[in-house]
Amino acid sequence: MSEYFSKRLKDIMPYTAGEQPQDKKYIKLNTNESPFPPSPFSLRLCRESAGDMLLYPDPEYNSLVKVAAQTWGVNEENLLFTNGSDEALNFAFIAYCDKDTPAVFPDITYGFYPVFAAINCVPKKEIPLKEDYTIDIKDYFNAGGTVFIANPNAPTGIALKKAEIEEIVANNPDNIVVIDEAYVDFGAESCVGLIDKYDNLIVTQTFSKSRSLAGARVGVAIASAALIGDLKTVKYSTNPYNLSRTSAAAGIGALLDEEYFNDNCEKIIEAREFFVKKLVGLGFSVLPSKANFVFAKYKDICGEKLYSELKNRGVLVRFFNKPRLKDFIRITIGTKSDMEKTVETVSEILKVIK
Ligand code: PMP
């Protein structure tokens, strides 16, 4: 750290991004990306837009917003596109948290929430998950701050039902509730349909997982026109051209190629169910996942050991060195063939170290 670094930030613990290894080819199951390439239509639109790169993009991203309004059955004024959904979440921290309005979220959840709280110098209130790693919705009623819930949650993969989220939103008339639906397309229920009923609800989604565009950085916030107006104030005060032209074009292609999107989500869900059955057969405990990853542990072998044994054999997964998480590994769901190979590798490891 240089002597010039702001004192305000000297204790900050930045988010640790998953490895993007350059050394060799892994079965890469560590950052919850899609194993499928972007839709061919997405790539075509992206290529066609590249020649216009000399010009700034339309900061309202009207073409993308029009298509997205159709996709989600909302009005154009209910949408704000962002540079990944991380940016939408950060905008919400900036817009709706301050020294008297803490960010409220589970103690086990997406690791970026505490970092957003820290970088924005706002207090946080972390609510422990229950023993079984689920959320007790009553813990979030009248939360006394801005609520952030990933649904499905990360890294557990466990989802709340839409009716349960609605109870949380209805029981926070004085607070904003942000539902982070990064993984919703793999079997959970979306709350987008509730934005007309509740003016305190923001739903965020990403194109990084189910729409195969992690590298394009496309996220979205969906909420009442008034809340989107607040978030736009933040956007125009930080980064008006927050998506590149090519990313916006890729986003349009991803939304219009619905068949490709649906097929890929189905394939991931199928591969997940196959993989979970196999892991359980091998003696693993696996939390019930509605995401494109599973969180699994094996008796008394710690997560770090499983992670490194898998890495040595060419399978990259993620482990978290934290209380209640360190016995687990988080394994992204790839293609069926990726998961078959992973099952073989896991079996081999168990033979050697059991
Ligand atoms: N929310 C959750 C729960 C996530 O796991 C991620 C991915 N790391 C994000 C949001 C952000 O994804 P992106 O910025 O790629 O849209």
Coordinates of C-alpha atoms and ligand atoms in Angstrom, one line a residue:
M1 CA 0.0 0.0 0.0
S2 CA 1.4 3.4 -0.9
E3 CA 1.6 6.2 1.7
Y4 CA -0.9 8.1 -0.4
F5 CA -3.7 5.6 -0.2
S6 CA -6.8 7.1 1.4
K7 CA -7.1 6.4 5.1
R8 CA -10.7 5.8 4.5
L9 CA -9.8 2.6 2.6
K10 CA -6.7 1.4 4.4
D11 CA -8.4 -1.6 6.0
I12 CA -10.5 -2.7 3.1
M13 CA -10.4 -6.4 2.2
P14 CA -11.0 -6.5 -1.6
Y15 CA -13.1 -9.2 -3.1
T16 CA -11.1 -12.3 -4.1
A17 CA -12.1 -13.2 -7.7
G18 CA -11.9 -16.8 -8.7
E19 CA -8.8 -18.0 -10.5
Q20 CA -8.6 -17.6 -14.3
P21 CA -5.6 -19.9 -14.8
Q22 CA -3.3 -19.4 -17.7
D23 CA -0.9 -22.3 -16.9
K24 CA -2.8 -25.3 -18.4
K25 CA -6.2 -26.4 -19.5
Y26 CA -8.5 -27.3 -16.7
I27 CA -12.0 -28.6 -16.5
K28 CA -12.9 -25.1 -15.2
L29 CA -15.6 -25.4 -12.5
N30 CA -14.6 -22.6 -10.3
T31 CA -16.4 -19.4 -11.3
N32 CA -19.9 -20.4 -12.3
E33 CA -19.5 -19.5 -15.9
S34 CA -21.5 -21.3 -18.6
P35 CA -19.7 -24.2 -20.3
F36 CA -21.5 -23.2 -23.5
P37 CA -20.3 -20.5 -25.9
P38 CA -22.4 -17.4 -26.4
S39 CA -25.3 -17.8 -28.8
P40 CA -24.3 -17.6 -32.5
F41 CA -26.8 -14.7 -32.9
S42 CA -25.2 -12.9 -30.0
L43 CA -21.7 -13.3 -31.6
R44 CA -23.0 -12.0 -34.9
L45 CA -24.6 -8.9 -33.4
C46 CA -21.4 -8.3 -31.4
R47 CA -19.2 -8.5 -34.5
E48 CA -21.5 -6.3 -36.5
S49 CA -21.4 -3.6 -33.8
A50 CA -17.6 -3.6 -33.6
G51 CA -17.2 -1.1 -36.5
D52 CA -19.1 1.5 -34.5
M53 CA -16.6 1.4 -31.7
L54 CA -15.3 4.9 -32.6
L55 CA -18.5 6.3 -31.1
Y56 CA -19.7 6.3 -27.5
P57 CA -22.6 4.0 -27.0
D58 CA -26.2 5.2 -26.4
P59 CA -26.0 5.7 -22.6
E60 CA -29.6 4.6 -22.3
Y61 CA -29.0 1.4 -24.3
N62 CA -32.4 1.8 -25.8
S63 CA -32.2 -1.1 -28.3
L64 CA -31.2 -3.5 -25.5
V65 CA -33.8 -2.1 -23.1
K66 CA -36.6 -2.5 -25.7
V67 CA -35.8 -6.2 -26.2
A68 CA -35.3 -6.8 -22.5
A69 CA -38.7 -5.2 -21.7
Q70 CA -40.3 -7.8 -23.9
T71 CA -38.3 -10.6 -22.4
W72 CA -39.2 -9.8 -18.8
G73 CA -42.7 -8.4 -19.5
V74 CA -41.9 -5.1 -17.9
N75 CA -41.8 -1.5 -19.1
E76 CA -38.7 0.1 -20.4
E77 CA -38.6 2.5 -17.5
N78 CA -38.3 -0.5 -15.2
L79 CA -34.8 -1.5 -16.5
L80 CA -31.3 -0.3 -16.0
F81 CA -28.4 -2.2 -17.7
T82 CA -25.1 -2.3 -15.8
N83 CA -21.5 -3.5 -16.2
G84 CA -22.2 -7.0 -14.8
S85 CA -24.7 -7.3 -12.1
D86 CA -21.9 -6.4 -9.6
E87 CA -22.3 -2.8 -10.8
A88 CA -26.1 -2.9 -10.3
L89 CA -25.5 -4.2 -6.7
N90 CA -22.9 -1.5 -6.0
F91 CA -25.3 1.2 -7.3
A92 CA -27.9 -0.1 -4.8
F93 CA -25.3 0.1 -2.0
I94 CA -24.5 3.7 -3.0
A95 CA -28.2 4.7 -3.5
Y96 CA -29.8 3.0 -0.5
C97 CA -27.2 2.6 2.3
D98 CA -25.7 5.2 4.6
K99 CA -24.5 5.5 8.1
D100 CA -28.0 5.2 9.5
T101 CA -29.1 2.6 6.9
P102 CA -27.0 -0.5 7.1
A103 CA -26.7 -3.1 4.5
V104 CA -28.4 -6.3 5.9
F105 CA -27.5 -9.7 4.5
P106 CA -26.8 -13.3 5.5
D107 CA -23.4 -14.1 7.1
I108 CA -22.9 -16.7 4.4
T109 CA -23.7 -15.2 1.0
Y110 CA -22.0 -13.6 -2.0
G111 CA -18.6 -12.4 -0.8
F112 CA -18.9 -9.1 -2.6
Y113 CA -21.6 -7.7 -0.3
P114 CA -19.3 -6.9 2.6
V115 CA -16.8 -5.4 0.2
F116 CA -19.5 -3.1 -1.3
A117 CA -20.4 -2.1 2.3
A118 CA -16.8 -1.3 3.1
I119 CA -15.9 0.6 -0.1
N120 CA -19.0 2.7 0.4
C121 CA -18.3 3.2 4.1
V122 CA -21.7 1.9 5.2
P123 CA -22.3 -0.3 8.2
K124 CA -23.4 -3.9 7.7
K125 CA -25.6 -6.2 9.7
E126 CA -24.9 -9.9 8.9
I127 CA -27.6 -12.4 9.9
P128 CA -26.5 -16.0 10.5
L129 CA -28.0 -18.7 8.3
K130 CA -29.7 -21.5 10.1
E131 CA -27.9 -24.7 11.0
D132 CA -29.0 -26.2 7.7
Y133 CA -27.7 -23.2 5.7
T134 CA -31.1 -21.9 4.9
I135 CA -32.5 -18.4 5.5
D136 CA -35.1 -17.8 8.2
I137 CA -37.2 -15.2 6.4
K138 CA -38.5 -13.8 9.7
D139 CA -35.0 -12.6 10.5
Y140 CA -35.4 -10.1 7.7
F141 CA -38.8 -8.6 8.6
N142 CA -38.4 -4.9 9.4
A143 CA -34.7 -5.3 8.9
G144 CA -33.8 -1.7 9.8
G145 CA -31.6 -1.3 6.7
T146 CA -31.3 -2.2 3.0
V147 CA -31.7 -6.0 2.5
F148 CA -29.5 -7.9 0.1
I149 CA -30.5 -11.5 -0.6
A150 CA -29.0 -13.7 -3.3
N151 CA -31.7 -16.1 -4.5
P152 CA -30.5 -18.8 -5.0
N153 CA -27.9 -18.0 -2.3
A154 CA -24.2 -18.4 -3.0
P155 CA -22.2 -20.4 -2.3
T156 CA -24.9 -22.7 -0.9
G157 CA -27.2 -22.8 -4.0
I158 CA -30.2 -23.0 -1.8
A159 CA -33.3 -20.9 -3.0
L160 CA -36.2 -19.3 -1.2
K161 CA -39.6 -19.6 -2.9
K162 CA -41.1 -16.5 -4.5
A163 CA -43.8 -16.4 -1.8
E164 CA -41.1 -16.3 0.9
I165 CA -39.3 -13.4 -0.8
E166 CA -42.6 -11.6 -1.1
E167 CA -43.1 -12.0 2.6
I168 CA -39.7 -10.4 3.2
V169 CA -40.5 -7.5 0.8
A170 CA -44.0 -7.0 2.3
N171 CA -42.5 -6.9 5.8
N172 CA -40.1 -4.2 5.0
P173 CA -42.3 -1.2 4.0
D174 CA -39.6 1.2 5.1
N175 CA -36.6 -0.5 3.5
I176 CA -35.4 -1.4 0.1
V177 CA -35.0 -5.2 -0.6
V178 CA -32.6 -6.2 -3.3
I179 CA -32.9 -9.7 -4.7
D180 CA -29.8 -10.8 -6.5
E181 CA -31.0 -13.4 -9.1
A182 CA -27.6 -14.1 -10.6
Y183 CA -28.5 -17.9 -10.6
V184 CA -32.3 -17.8 -10.9
D185 CA -32.5 -19.4 -14.4
F186 CA -31.3 -22.8 -13.1
G187 CA -34.5 -23.7 -11.3
A188 CA -35.5 -21.0 -8.8
E189 CA -38.5 -18.7 -9.0
S190 CA -37.9 -15.1 -10.2
C191 CA -39.4 -12.2 -8.3
V192 CA -39.4 -9.9 -11.4
G193 CA -43.2 -10.3 -11.5
L194 CA -43.4 -8.5 -8.1
I195 CA -41.9 -5.2 -9.1
D196 CA -45.3 -3.7 -10.0
K197 CA -46.7 -4.6 -6.6
Y198 CA -43.8 -3.4 -4.4
D199 CA -42.1 -0.1 -4.8
N200 CA -39.3 -1.2 -2.4
L201 CA -38.1 -4.2 -4.5
I202 CA -35.1 -4.3 -6.8
V203 CA -34.3 -7.5 -8.7
T204 CA -30.8 -7.9 -10.3
Q205 CA -29.9 -10.4 -12.9
T206 CA -26.8 -11.2 -14.9
F207 CA -25.9 -12.4 -18.4
S208 CA -22.7 -14.0 -17.0
K209 CA -24.2 -17.4 -16.1
S210 CA -27.2 -18.7 -18.0
R211 CA -26.6 -16.4 -21.1
S212 CA -22.9 -17.3 -21.5
L213 CA -21.6 -13.7 -21.4
A214 CA -19.4 -13.5 -18.3
G215 CA -16.7 -11.8 -20.4
A216 CA -19.0 -9.2 -21.9
R217 CA -20.1 -7.9 -18.4
V218 CA -23.8 -7.4 -18.8
G219 CA -26.1 -7.1 -15.8
V220 CA -29.5 -5.5 -15.2
A221 CA -31.6 -4.0 -12.4
I222 CA -35.3 -4.4 -12.6
A223 CA -37.6 -2.3 -10.4
S224 CA -40.2 0.5 -10.2
A225 CA -39.5 3.5 -12.4
A226 CA -38.7 5.6 -9.3
L227 CA -36.1 3.2 -8.1
I228 CA -34.6 2.9 -11.5
G229 CA -34.5 6.7 -11.6
D230 CA -32.4 6.6 -8.3
L231 CA -30.0 4.0 -9.8
K232 CA -29.7 6.1 -13.0
T233 CA -28.7 9.1 -10.9
V234 CA -25.8 6.9 -9.5
K235 CA -24.9 5.6 -12.9
Y236 CA -24.8 9.1 -14.5
S237 CA -22.7 10.2 -11.5
T238 CA -20.1 7.5 -11.9
N239 CA -20.1 5.8 -15.4
P240 CA -22.6 6.9 -18.0
Y241 CA -21.3 4.6 -20.7
N242 CA -21.2 1.6 -18.5
L243 CA -21.6 -1.1 -21.2
S244 CA -19.5 -1.2 -24.4
R245 CA -21.3 -1.2 -27.7
T246 CA -20.2 -4.7 -28.3
S247 CA -21.5 -5.9 -24.9
A248 CA -24.9 -4.3 -25.4
A249 CA -25.1 -5.9 -28.9
A250 CA -24.2 -9.3 -27.4
G251 CA -26.8 -8.8 -24.8
I252 CA -29.5 -8.2 -27.4
G253 CA -28.5 -11.4 -29.2
A254 CA -28.6 -13.4 -26.0
L255 CA -32.1 -12.2 -25.2
L256 CA -33.5 -12.8 -28.7
D257 CA -32.0 -16.3 -29.0
E258 CA -34.5 -17.7 -26.4
E259 CA -34.3 -21.3 -27.6
Y260 CA -30.5 -21.4 -27.1
F261 CA -30.9 -20.0 -23.6
N262 CA -33.6 -22.4 -22.6
D263 CA -31.8 -25.4 -24.0
N264 CA -28.6 -24.5 -22.2
C265 CA -30.4 -24.0 -18.9
E266 CA -32.1 -27.4 -19.2
K267 CA -28.7 -29.0 -20.0
I268 CA -27.2 -27.5 -16.9
I269 CA -30.1 -28.6 -14.7
E270 CA -29.8 -32.1 -16.1
A271 CA -26.1 -32.3 -15.6
R272 CA -26.5 -30.9 -12.0
E273 CA -29.1 -33.6 -11.1
F274 CA -26.8 -36.3 -12.6
F275 CA -23.8 -35.0 -10.7
V276 CA -25.5 -34.6 -7.4
K277 CA -26.8 -38.2 -7.6
K278 CA -23.2 -39.4 -8.3
L279 CA -21.7 -37.4 -5.5
V280 CA -24.2 -38.6 -3.0
G281 CA -23.5 -42.2 -4.2
L282 CA -19.9 -41.6 -3.4
G283 CA -20.7 -40.5 0.2
F284 CA -20.8 -36.7 -0.2
S285 CA -23.3 -34.4 1.5
V286 CA -24.6 -31.9 -1.0
L287 CA -26.8 -28.9 -0.2
P288 CA -30.0 -28.8 -2.3
S289 CA -29.0 -26.5 -5.2
K290 CA -31.1 -24.5 -7.6
A291 CA -28.0 -22.9 -9.1
N292 CA -25.4 -23.8 -11.7
F293 CA -23.1 -25.0 -8.9
V294 CA -23.3 -27.4 -6.0
F295 CA -21.8 -27.0 -2.5
A296 CA -20.6 -30.4 -1.3
K297 CA -18.5 -31.9 1.5
Y298 CA -17.0 -35.3 2.2
K299 CA -16.9 -36.6 5.7
D300 CA -13.7 -35.5 7.4
I301 CA -11.7 -34.4 4.3
C302 CA -11.5 -30.6 4.3
G303 CA -12.4 -28.5 1.3
E304 CA -8.9 -27.3 0.8
K305 CA -7.6 -30.9 0.4
L306 CA -10.4 -31.8 -2.0
Y307 CA -9.7 -28.6 -4.0
S308 CA -6.0 -29.2 -4.3
E309 CA -6.3 -32.9 -5.1
L310 CA -8.8 -32.0 -7.9
K311 CA -6.6 -29.2 -9.1
N312 CA -3.6 -31.5 -9.4
R313 CA -5.7 -33.7 -11.6
G314 CA -6.9 -30.9 -13.8
V315 CA -10.3 -30.0 -12.3
L316 CA -10.6 -26.5 -10.9
V317 CA -13.2 -25.9 -8.2
R318 CA -13.5 -23.3 -5.5
F319 CA -13.1 -23.5 -1.8
F320 CA -13.7 -20.8 0.9
N321 CA -11.4 -20.7 3.9
K322 CA -14.1 -19.5 6.4
P323 CA -15.9 -21.0 9.3
R324 CA -18.9 -23.1 8.3
L325 CA -17.6 -23.2 4.7
K326 CA -14.1 -24.7 4.9
D327 CA -15.3 -28.3 4.8
F328 CA -17.0 -27.7 1.5
I329 CA -16.0 -27.2 -2.1
R330 CA -18.2 -25.3 -4.6
I331 CA -18.3 -27.1 -8.0
T332 CA -19.7 -25.3 -11.0
I333 CA -21.9 -27.4 -13.3
G334 CA -20.3 -27.8 -16.7
T335 CA -21.3 -30.0 -19.5
K336 CA -22.5 -33.6 -18.8
S337 CA -19.1 -34.8 -20.0
D338 CA -17.3 -32.3 -17.7
M339 CA -19.4 -33.7 -14.8
E340 CA -18.7 -37.4 -15.8
K341 CA -15.0 -36.7 -15.8
T342 CA -15.2 -34.9 -12.5
V343 CA -17.0 -37.9 -10.9
E344 CA -14.3 -40.2 -12.2
T345 CA -11.6 -37.8 -10.8
V346 CA -13.4 -37.6 -7.4
S347 CA -13.7 -41.4 -7.2
E348 CA -9.9 -41.7 -7.9
I349 CA -9.1 -39.2 -5.2
L350 CA -11.3 -41.0 -2.6
K351 CA -9.5 -44.3 -3.4
V352 CA -6.2 -42.7 -2.7
I353 CA -6.9 -40.7 0.4
K354 CA -9.8 -42.4 2.2
Ligands
PMP1 N1 -24.3 -12.2 -7.5 C1 -23.8 -13.3 -7.2 C2 -24.5 -14.1 -6.1 C3 -22.7 -13.8 -7.9 O1 -22.2 -15.0 -7.6 C4 -22.1 -13.1 -8.9 C5 -20.9 -13.6 -9.7 N2 -19.7 -13.6 -9.1 C6 -22.7 -11.8 -9.2 C7 -23.8 -11.4 -8.5 C8 -22.0 -10.9 -10.2 O2 -22.0 -11.4 -11.4 P1 -21.7 -10.4 -12.7 O3 -21.1 -9.1 -12.2 O4 -20.8 -11.2 -13.6 O5 -23.0 -10.1 -13.3

